[in-house]
XYZ file of C-alpha atoms in Angstrom:
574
model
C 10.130 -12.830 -25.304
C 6.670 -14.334 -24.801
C 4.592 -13.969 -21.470
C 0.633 -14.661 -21.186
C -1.112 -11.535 -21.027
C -3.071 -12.677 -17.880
C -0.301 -14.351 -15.255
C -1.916 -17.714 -14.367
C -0.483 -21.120 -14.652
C -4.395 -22.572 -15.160
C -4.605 -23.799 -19.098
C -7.991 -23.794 -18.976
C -8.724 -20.605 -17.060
C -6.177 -18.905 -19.403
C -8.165 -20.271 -22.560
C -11.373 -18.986 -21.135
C -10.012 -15.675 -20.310
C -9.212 -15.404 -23.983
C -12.317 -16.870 -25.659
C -13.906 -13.712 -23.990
C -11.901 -11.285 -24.834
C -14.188 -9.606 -26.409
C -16.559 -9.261 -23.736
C -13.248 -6.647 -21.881
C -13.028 -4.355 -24.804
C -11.820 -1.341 -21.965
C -9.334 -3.928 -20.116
C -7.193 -4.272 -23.011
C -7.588 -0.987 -24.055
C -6.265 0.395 -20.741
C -2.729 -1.686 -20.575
C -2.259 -0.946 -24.336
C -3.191 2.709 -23.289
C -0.295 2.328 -20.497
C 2.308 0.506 -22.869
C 2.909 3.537 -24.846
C 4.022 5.655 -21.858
C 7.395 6.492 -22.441
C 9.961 6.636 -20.168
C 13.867 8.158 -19.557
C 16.111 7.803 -16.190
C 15.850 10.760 -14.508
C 19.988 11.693 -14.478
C 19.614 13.823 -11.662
C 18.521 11.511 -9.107
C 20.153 8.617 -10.555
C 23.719 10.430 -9.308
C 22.686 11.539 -6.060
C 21.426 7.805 -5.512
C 24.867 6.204 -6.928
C 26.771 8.671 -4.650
C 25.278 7.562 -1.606
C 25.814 3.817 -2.469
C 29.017 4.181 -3.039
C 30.088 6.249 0.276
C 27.382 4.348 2.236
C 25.340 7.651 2.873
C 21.995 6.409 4.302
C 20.425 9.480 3.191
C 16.408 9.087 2.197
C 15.767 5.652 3.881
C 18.112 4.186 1.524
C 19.289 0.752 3.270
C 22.295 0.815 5.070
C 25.367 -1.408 4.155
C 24.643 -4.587 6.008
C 28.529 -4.834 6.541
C 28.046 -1.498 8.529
C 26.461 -2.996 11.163
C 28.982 -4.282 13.988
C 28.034 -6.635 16.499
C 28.198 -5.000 20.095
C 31.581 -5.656 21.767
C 31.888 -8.070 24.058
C 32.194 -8.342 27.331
C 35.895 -8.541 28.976
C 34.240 -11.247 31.245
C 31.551 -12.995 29.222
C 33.233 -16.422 29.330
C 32.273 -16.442 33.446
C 29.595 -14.000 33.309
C 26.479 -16.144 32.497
C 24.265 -13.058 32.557
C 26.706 -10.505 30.580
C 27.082 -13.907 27.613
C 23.009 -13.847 27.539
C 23.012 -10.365 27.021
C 25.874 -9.626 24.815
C 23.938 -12.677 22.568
C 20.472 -10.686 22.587
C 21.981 -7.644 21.370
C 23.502 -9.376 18.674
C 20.876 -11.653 17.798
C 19.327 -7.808 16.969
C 22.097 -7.229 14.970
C 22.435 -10.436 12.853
C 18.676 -9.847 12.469
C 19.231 -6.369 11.198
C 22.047 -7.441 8.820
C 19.707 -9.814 7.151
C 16.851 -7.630 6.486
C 19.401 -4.779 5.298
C 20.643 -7.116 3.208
C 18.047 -8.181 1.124
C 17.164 -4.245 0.405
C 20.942 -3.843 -0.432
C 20.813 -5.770 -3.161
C 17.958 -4.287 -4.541
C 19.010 -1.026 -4.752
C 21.790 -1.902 -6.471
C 20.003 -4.280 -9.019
C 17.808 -1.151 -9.409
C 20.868 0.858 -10.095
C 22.636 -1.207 -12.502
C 18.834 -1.591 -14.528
C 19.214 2.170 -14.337
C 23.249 2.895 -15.386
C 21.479 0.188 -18.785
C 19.039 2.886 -19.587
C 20.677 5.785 -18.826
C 21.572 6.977 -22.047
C 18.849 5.387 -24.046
C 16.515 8.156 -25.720
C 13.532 6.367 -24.101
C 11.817 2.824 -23.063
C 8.597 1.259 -22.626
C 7.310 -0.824 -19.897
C 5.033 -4.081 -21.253
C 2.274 -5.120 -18.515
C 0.946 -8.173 -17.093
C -2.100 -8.253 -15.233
C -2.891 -10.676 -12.297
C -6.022 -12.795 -11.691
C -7.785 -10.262 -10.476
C -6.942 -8.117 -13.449
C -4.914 -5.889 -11.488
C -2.101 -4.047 -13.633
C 1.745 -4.780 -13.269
C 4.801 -3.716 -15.266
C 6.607 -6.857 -15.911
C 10.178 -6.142 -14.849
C 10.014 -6.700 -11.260
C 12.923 -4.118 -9.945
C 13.215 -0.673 -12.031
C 9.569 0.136 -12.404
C 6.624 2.542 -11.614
C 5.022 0.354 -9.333
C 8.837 -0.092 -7.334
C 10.125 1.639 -4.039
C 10.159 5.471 -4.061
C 14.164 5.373 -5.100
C 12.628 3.188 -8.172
C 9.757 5.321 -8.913
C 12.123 8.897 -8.804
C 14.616 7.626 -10.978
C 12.078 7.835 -13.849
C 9.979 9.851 -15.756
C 8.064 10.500 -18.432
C 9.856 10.891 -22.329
C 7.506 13.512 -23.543
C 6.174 16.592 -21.325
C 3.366 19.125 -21.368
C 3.467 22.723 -20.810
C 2.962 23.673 -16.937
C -0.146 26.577 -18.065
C -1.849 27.804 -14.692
C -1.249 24.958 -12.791
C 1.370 26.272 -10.462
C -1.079 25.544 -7.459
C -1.437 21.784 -8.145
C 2.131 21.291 -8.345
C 2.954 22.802 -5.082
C 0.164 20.407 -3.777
C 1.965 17.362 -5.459
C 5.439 18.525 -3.412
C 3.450 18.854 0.104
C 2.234 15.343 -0.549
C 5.262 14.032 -1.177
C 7.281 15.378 1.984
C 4.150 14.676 3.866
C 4.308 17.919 6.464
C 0.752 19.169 5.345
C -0.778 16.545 3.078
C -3.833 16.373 5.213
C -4.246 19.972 5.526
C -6.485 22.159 3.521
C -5.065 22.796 -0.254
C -4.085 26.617 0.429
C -2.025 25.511 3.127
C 0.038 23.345 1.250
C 0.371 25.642 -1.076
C 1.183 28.243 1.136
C 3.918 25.451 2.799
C 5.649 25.475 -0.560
C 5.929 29.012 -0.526
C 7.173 29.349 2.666
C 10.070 26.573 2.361
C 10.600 27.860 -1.260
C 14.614 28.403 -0.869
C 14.611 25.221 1.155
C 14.066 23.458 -1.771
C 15.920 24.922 -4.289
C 18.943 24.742 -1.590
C 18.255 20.970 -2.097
C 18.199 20.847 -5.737
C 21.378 22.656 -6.074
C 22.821 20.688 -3.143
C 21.427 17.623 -2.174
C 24.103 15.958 -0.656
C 25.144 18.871 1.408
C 21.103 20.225 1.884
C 19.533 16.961 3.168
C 16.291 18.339 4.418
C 14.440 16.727 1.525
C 15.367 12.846 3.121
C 13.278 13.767 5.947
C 9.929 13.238 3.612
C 7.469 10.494 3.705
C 8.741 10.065 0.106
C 12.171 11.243 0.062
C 13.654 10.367 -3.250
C 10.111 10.760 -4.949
C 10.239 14.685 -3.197
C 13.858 15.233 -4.539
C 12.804 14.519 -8.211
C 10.183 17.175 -7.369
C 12.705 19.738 -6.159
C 14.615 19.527 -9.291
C 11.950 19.964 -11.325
C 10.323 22.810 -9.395
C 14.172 24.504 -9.348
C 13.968 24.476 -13.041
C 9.893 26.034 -13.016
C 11.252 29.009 -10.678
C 14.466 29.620 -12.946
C 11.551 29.897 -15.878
C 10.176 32.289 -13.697
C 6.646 30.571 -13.335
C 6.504 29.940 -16.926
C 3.081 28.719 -18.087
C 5.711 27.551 -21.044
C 7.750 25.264 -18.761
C 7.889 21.855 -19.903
C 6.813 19.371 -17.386
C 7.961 15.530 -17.434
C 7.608 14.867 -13.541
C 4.482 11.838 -13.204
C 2.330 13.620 -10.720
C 0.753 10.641 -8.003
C -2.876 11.210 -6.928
C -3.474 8.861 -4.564
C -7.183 7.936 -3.159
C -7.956 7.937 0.665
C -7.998 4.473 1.480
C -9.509 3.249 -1.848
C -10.329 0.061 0.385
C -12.767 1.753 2.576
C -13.923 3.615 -0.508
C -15.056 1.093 -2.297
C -17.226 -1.133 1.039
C -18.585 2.177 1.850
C -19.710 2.991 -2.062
C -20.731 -0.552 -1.537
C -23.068 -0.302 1.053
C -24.194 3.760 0.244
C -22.781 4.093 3.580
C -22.590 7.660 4.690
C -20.483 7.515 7.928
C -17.891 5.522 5.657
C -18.482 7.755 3.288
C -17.560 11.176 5.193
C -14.588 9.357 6.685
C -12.939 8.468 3.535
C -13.878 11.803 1.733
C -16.785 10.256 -0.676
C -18.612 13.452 0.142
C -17.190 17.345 -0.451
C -15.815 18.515 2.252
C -14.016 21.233 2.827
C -11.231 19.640 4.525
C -9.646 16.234 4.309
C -11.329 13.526 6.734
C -8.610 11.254 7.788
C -9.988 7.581 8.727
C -6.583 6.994 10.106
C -6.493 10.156 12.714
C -10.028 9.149 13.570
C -9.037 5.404 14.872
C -6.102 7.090 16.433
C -8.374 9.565 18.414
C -10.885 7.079 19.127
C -8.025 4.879 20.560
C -6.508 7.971 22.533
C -9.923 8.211 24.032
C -9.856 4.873 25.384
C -6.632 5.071 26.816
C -7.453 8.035 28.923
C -10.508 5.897 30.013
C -8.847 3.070 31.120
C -5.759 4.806 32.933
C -8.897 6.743 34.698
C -10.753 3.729 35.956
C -9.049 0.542 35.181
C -10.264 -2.477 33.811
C -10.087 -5.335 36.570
C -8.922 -8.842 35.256
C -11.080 -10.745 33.288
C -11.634 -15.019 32.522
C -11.880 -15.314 28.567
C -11.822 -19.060 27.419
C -10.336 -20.328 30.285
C -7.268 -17.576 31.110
C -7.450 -14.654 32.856
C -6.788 -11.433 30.604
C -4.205 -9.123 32.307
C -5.054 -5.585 30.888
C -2.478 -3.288 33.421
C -3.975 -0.463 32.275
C -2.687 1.969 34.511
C 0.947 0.760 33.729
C 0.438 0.340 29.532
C -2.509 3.044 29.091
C -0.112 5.587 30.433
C 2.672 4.568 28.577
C 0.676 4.770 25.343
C -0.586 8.179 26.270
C 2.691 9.598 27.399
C 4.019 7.943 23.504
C 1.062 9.269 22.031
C -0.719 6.774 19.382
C -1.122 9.215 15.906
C -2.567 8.028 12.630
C 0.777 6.905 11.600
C 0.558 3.966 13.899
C -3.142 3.439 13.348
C -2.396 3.438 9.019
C -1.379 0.571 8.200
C -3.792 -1.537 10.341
C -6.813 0.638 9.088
C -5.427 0.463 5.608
C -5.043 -3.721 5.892
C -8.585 -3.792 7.544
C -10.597 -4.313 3.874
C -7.830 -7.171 2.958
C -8.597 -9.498 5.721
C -6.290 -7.816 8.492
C -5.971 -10.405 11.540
C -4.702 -9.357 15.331
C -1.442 -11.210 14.587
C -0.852 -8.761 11.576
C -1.836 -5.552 13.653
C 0.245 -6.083 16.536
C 3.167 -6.703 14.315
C 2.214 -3.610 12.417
C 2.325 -1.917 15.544
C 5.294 -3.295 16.870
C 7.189 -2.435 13.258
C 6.340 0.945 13.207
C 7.301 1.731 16.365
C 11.265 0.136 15.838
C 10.968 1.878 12.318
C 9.966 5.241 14.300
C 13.069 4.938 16.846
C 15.455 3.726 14.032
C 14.463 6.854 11.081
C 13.269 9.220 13.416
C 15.115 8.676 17.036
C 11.597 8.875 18.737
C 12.393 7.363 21.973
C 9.917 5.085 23.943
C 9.640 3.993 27.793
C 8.667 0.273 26.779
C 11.757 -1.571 27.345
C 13.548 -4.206 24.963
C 10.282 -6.130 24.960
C 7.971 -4.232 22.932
C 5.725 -7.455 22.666
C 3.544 -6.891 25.690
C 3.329 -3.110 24.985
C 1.887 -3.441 21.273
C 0.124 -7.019 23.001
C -1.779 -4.686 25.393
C -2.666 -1.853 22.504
C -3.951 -4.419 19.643
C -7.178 -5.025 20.990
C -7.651 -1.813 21.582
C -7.102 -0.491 18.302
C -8.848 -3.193 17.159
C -11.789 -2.249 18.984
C -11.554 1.445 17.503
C -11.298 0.103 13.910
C -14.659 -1.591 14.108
C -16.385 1.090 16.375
C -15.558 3.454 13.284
C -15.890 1.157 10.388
C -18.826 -0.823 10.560
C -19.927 -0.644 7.183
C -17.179 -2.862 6.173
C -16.998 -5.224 8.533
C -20.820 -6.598 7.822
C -19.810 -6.637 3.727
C -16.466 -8.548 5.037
C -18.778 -10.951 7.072
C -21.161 -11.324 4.047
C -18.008 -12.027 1.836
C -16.675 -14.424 3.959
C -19.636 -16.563 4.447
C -20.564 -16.502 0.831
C -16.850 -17.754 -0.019
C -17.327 -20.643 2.528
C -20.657 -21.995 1.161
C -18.991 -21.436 -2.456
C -15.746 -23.694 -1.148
C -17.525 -26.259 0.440
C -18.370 -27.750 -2.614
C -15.419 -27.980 -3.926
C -15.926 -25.240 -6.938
C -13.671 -21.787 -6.790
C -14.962 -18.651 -6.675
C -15.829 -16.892 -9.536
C -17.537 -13.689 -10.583
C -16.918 -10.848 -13.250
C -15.667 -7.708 -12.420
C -17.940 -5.018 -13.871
C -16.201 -4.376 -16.994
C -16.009 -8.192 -17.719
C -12.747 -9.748 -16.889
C -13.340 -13.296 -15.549
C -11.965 -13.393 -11.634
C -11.347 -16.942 -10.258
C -10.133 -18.041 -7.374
C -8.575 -21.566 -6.629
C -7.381 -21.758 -3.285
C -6.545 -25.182 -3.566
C -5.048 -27.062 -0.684
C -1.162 -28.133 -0.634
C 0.366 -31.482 -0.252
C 4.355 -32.138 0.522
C 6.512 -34.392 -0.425
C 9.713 -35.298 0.923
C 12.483 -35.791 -2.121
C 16.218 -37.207 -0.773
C 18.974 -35.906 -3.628
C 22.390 -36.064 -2.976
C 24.977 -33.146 -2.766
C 28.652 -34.029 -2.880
C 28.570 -36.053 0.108
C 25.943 -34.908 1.204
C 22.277 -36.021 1.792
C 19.659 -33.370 1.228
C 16.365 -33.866 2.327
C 13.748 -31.791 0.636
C 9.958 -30.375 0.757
C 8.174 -30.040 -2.071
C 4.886 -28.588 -2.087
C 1.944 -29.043 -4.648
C -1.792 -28.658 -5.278
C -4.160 -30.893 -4.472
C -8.020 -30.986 -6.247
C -9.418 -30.003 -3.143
C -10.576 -26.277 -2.140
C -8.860 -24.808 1.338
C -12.640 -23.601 2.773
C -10.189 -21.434 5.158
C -7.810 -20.066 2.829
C -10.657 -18.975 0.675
C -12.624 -16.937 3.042
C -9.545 -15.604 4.237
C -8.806 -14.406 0.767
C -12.234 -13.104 -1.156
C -12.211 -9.727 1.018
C -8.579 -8.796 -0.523
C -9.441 -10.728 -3.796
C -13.017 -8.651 -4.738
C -11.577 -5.023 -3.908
C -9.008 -5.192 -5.645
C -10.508 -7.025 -8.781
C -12.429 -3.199 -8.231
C -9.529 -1.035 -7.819
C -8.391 -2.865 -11.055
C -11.919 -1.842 -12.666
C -11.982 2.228 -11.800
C -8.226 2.142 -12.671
C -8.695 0.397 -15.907
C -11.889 2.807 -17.190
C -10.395 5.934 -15.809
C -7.239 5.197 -17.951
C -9.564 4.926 -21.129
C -11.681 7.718 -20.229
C -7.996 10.284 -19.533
C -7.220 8.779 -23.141
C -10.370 9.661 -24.953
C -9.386 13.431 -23.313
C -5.717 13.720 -24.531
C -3.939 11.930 -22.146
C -0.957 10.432 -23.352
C 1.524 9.440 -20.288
C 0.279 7.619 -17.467
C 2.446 6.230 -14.378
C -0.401 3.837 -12.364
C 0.274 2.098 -9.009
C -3.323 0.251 -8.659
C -5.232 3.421 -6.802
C -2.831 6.267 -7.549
C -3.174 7.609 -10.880
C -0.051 9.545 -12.142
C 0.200 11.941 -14.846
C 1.835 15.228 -16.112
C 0.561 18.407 -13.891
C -0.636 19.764 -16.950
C -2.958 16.634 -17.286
C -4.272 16.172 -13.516
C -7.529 17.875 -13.805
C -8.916 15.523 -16.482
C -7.646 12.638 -15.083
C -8.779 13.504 -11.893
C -12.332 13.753 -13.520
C -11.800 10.423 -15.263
C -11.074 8.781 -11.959
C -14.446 10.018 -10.391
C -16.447 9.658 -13.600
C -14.854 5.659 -13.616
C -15.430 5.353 -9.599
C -19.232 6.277 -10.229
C -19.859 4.534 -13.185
C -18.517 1.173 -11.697
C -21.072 1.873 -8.693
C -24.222 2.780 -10.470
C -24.863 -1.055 -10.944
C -25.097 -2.749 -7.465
C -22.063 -4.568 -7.504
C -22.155 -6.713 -4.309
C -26.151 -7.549 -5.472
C -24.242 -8.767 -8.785
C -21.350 -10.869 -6.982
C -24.213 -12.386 -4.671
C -26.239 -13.445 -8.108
C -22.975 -14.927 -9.911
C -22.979 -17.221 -6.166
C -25.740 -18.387 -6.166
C -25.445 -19.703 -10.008
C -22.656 -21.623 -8.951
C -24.221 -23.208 -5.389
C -25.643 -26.761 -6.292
C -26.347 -27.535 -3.140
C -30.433 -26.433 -1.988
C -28.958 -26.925 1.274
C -26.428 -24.051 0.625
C -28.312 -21.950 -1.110
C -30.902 -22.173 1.882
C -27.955 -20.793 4.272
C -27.138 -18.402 1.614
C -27.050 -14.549 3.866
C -29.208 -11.767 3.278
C -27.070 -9.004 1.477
C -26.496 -6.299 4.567
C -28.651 -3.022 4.466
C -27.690 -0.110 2.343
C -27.570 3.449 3.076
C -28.599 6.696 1.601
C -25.197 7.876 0.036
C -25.452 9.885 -2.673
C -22.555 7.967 -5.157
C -22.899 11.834 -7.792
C -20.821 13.520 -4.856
C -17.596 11.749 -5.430
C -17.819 14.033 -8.749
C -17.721 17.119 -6.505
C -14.795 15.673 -3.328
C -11.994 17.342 -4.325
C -9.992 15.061 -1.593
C -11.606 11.648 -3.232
C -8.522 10.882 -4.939
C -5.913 14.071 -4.606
């Protein structure tokens, strides 16, 4: 089976892309590196998952059986009960709603599976990758894959292990992260949290189905792979001989954030997404969270009167809402995802939704119960801008390289021409946002006349869709970079297994330490040039207009970081 190294439909960018090849020695290096990884199914978890399909056991935020789901019953007198019919049809509006998104997860769990029962008994596999335009790195099969959900990523690992040594320490770190208790503590306290829950989690790996502790974690299926294996390390009584095959995840602390404030040498960004040694974890996430908290207690205090913005009045009810939210309690969980979408162009829309989703996905895994009523719209409505208004009071270093971006993309666009730059170990990124067209096509079906959109590309750049994208587009064309060199640079140390999800670098335990060098050594090597001072150079090559390139902005202040650090922050990338 053939399929184009680089996944892009443009002949003539794909033509390009190989006629410099050789200027991306390390790209290709790094997916070849990756294509010898080889993998098994882990049997373990590959049973416990097929036994819980099969009895519907929703254990481990597996989806639930959309046929499960029963409408509510109805009312004895909804056919003359005009209010108990409109009720009885929200409620299972909820429900038909529910069914569908079940649904679609359904089916991939079992697709998943049935990849899985294939492979089962094969002595071992290898995954072929694909990278995108902006040279990120993708397995090719879609469903059973490294880069899939957490039931997907525990039901492999690696073919070949490594002796454990002294590393005992690190892989009770890797379990705390996965269950998600005391990731953001200290290191000695996770530690010292695997100790203490020790015969929890052998209880689970003897029993899982019976001990079901381990489907409380952030990452429950991911966890339970981790409990067998760490069942198997005590029964070797701490072995320094044990032979590992579990891919250990280090994950980086909002590698979006990272990379604006490495960027800009921007210290406050810096501290807050642990550029700089510290000697505990900063949490960007917990900061928003408190920042908002803050707020709150100063509205409900003295509240905000009515305001006239463009022509309405803003309603802010802050003694109602901010009290709500305070008795709820807003925590980093509902500030993450917002923060984390903040570098990849996060809009209002998208961060009330976020809210809103997180706070149905709380009371639906976790039964935390809320005083908002059924209409959770004006709730997470009132908290958006608020949040909003914490993200940007905390992270201001990105938000002027965003604004830079942006305006940069729209001069670019306006003349028609895509945007293109290198990343800095050569792979060509470029960007066609082109605007759509539809056309409506009539086809017959049976009896039946079908009428049907079809969309295509026109020649002309979307200006909007194109500053809407470059933010997103540039750090992760990044993220691909550090990923791709620290890949290489694990290699050139002995690193032979690697299990990569764009900024979380997995690996045997034995083999964490030098790739968690690699990752810093790649991070600070992509940063000693001055990469936005490049992309802004590679612009203005392209602008033919002197009228643009008069508008063209002045490249936002720098600060004083110290990029060498990242070598020493242990919770960088951990």
């Amino acid at each position: 089976m053939h399929f184009n190294f680089v996944k892009a439909t443009n002949r003539r960018y794909l033509e390009e892309l190989k006629n410099t090849a050789h200027e991306m020695p390390v790209v290709y290096q790094s997916v070849n590196i990756m294509q010898h990884t080889e993998w098994v199914i882990n049997k373990k978890v590959y049973e416990v998952i097929k036994t819980c399909m099969e009895n519907d056991f929703c254990l481990g935020k597996l989806p639930i059986n959309p046929q499960t789901i029963e409408l509510p019953i109805k009312p004895l007198d909804i056919d003359t009960n005009k209010e108990a019919l409109r009720k009885w049809k929200r409620e299972a509006s909820k429900v038909y709603s529910d069914r569908a998104k079940q649904n679609s997860k359904f089916i991939q769990v079992h697709q998943i599976m049935q990849e899985a029962k294939m492979l089962l008994d094969k002595k071992g596999f290898f995954y072929p990758y694909q990278l995108d335009f902006r040279a990120r790195i993708y397995p090719k099969p879609a469903m059973l894959s490294p880069q899939s959900a957490d039931y997907s990523r525990a039901l492999l690992k690696f073919k070949f292990g490594k002796k454990i040594g002294d590393n005992f320490n690190i892989f009770a770190v890797a379990g705390a992260n996965l269950f998600g208790e005391a990731d953001k503590e200290e290191l000695p306290v996770r530690v010292l949290w695997v100790k203490n829950n020790t015969q929890k989690i052998i209880d689970c790996a003897n029993k899982p189905l019976e001990h079901s502790w381990w489907a409380s974690a952030d990452k429950p299926f991911c966890f339970l792979a981790w409990c067998y294996e760490f069942k198997e390390y005590v029964e070797s009584e701490y072995s320094e001989s044990f032979i590992t095959t579990l891919p250990i995840q280090a994950d980086c602390s909002n590698s979006g954030l990272q990379h604006y404030s490495a960027m800009m040498r921007d210290e406050f960004g810096g501290r807050a997404t642990n550029l700089i040694p510290l000697n505990k974890p900063n949490d960007v996430y917990n900061l928003v969270a408190n920042k908002v908290m803050d707020k709150l207690r100063q509205y409900k205090k003295s509240p905000r009167f009515p305001e006239e913005k463009k022509g309405r009045t803003i309603m802010y009810n802050d003694e109602h809402y901010a009290g709500l939210w305070l008795d709820y309690r807003v925590d980093r969980k509902i500030c993450k995802k917002p923060v984390m979408c903040l570098p990849y162009s996060l809009t209002r829309y998208s961060c009330r939704q976020y809210i809103e989703d997180h706070i149905i996905k709380e009371k639906n895994e976790r039964g935390k119960q809320h005083d908002f009523g059924e209409d959770l719209f004006k709730a997470t409505n009132y908290l958006t801008p608020i949040v909003w208004e914490a993200i940007n009071e905390i992270v201001v270093g990105a938000r002027r390289i965003m604004v830079y971006l942006k305006t940069i993309a729209k001069l670019v666009s306006s003349e028609n021409l895509p945007v293109t730059w290198k990343t800095p170990l050569g792979f060509e990124v470029q960007m066609m946002c082109y605007k759509k067209e539809s056309k409506r096509v009539k086809t017959k079906m049976g009896d039946s006349i079908v009428k049907l959109s079809i969309a295509s590309d026109t020649t002309v750049i979307d200006k909007r869709k194109t500053a809407q994208s470059i933010c997103p587009n540039f750090i992760h064309s990044l993220d691909a970079a550090v990923l791709q060199l620290a890949v290489v640079y694990a290699k050139e140390q002995g690193v032979d297994n690697f299990s990569m999800i764009h900024d979380s670098f997995g690996v045997t335990v034995a083999d964490t330490k030098i790739m968690a060098n690699a990752i810093r050594d790649a991070f600070c090597f992509i940063y000693k040039e001055d990469v936005l001072e490049n992309f802004a150079n590679e612009m203005k090559e392209i602008l033919l207009s002197p009228k643009n390139l008069k508008k063209f902005p002045q490249s936002p202040v720098r600060g004083k970081l110290d990029l060498s650090l990242v070598k020493r922050s242990i919770f960088f990338c951990i």
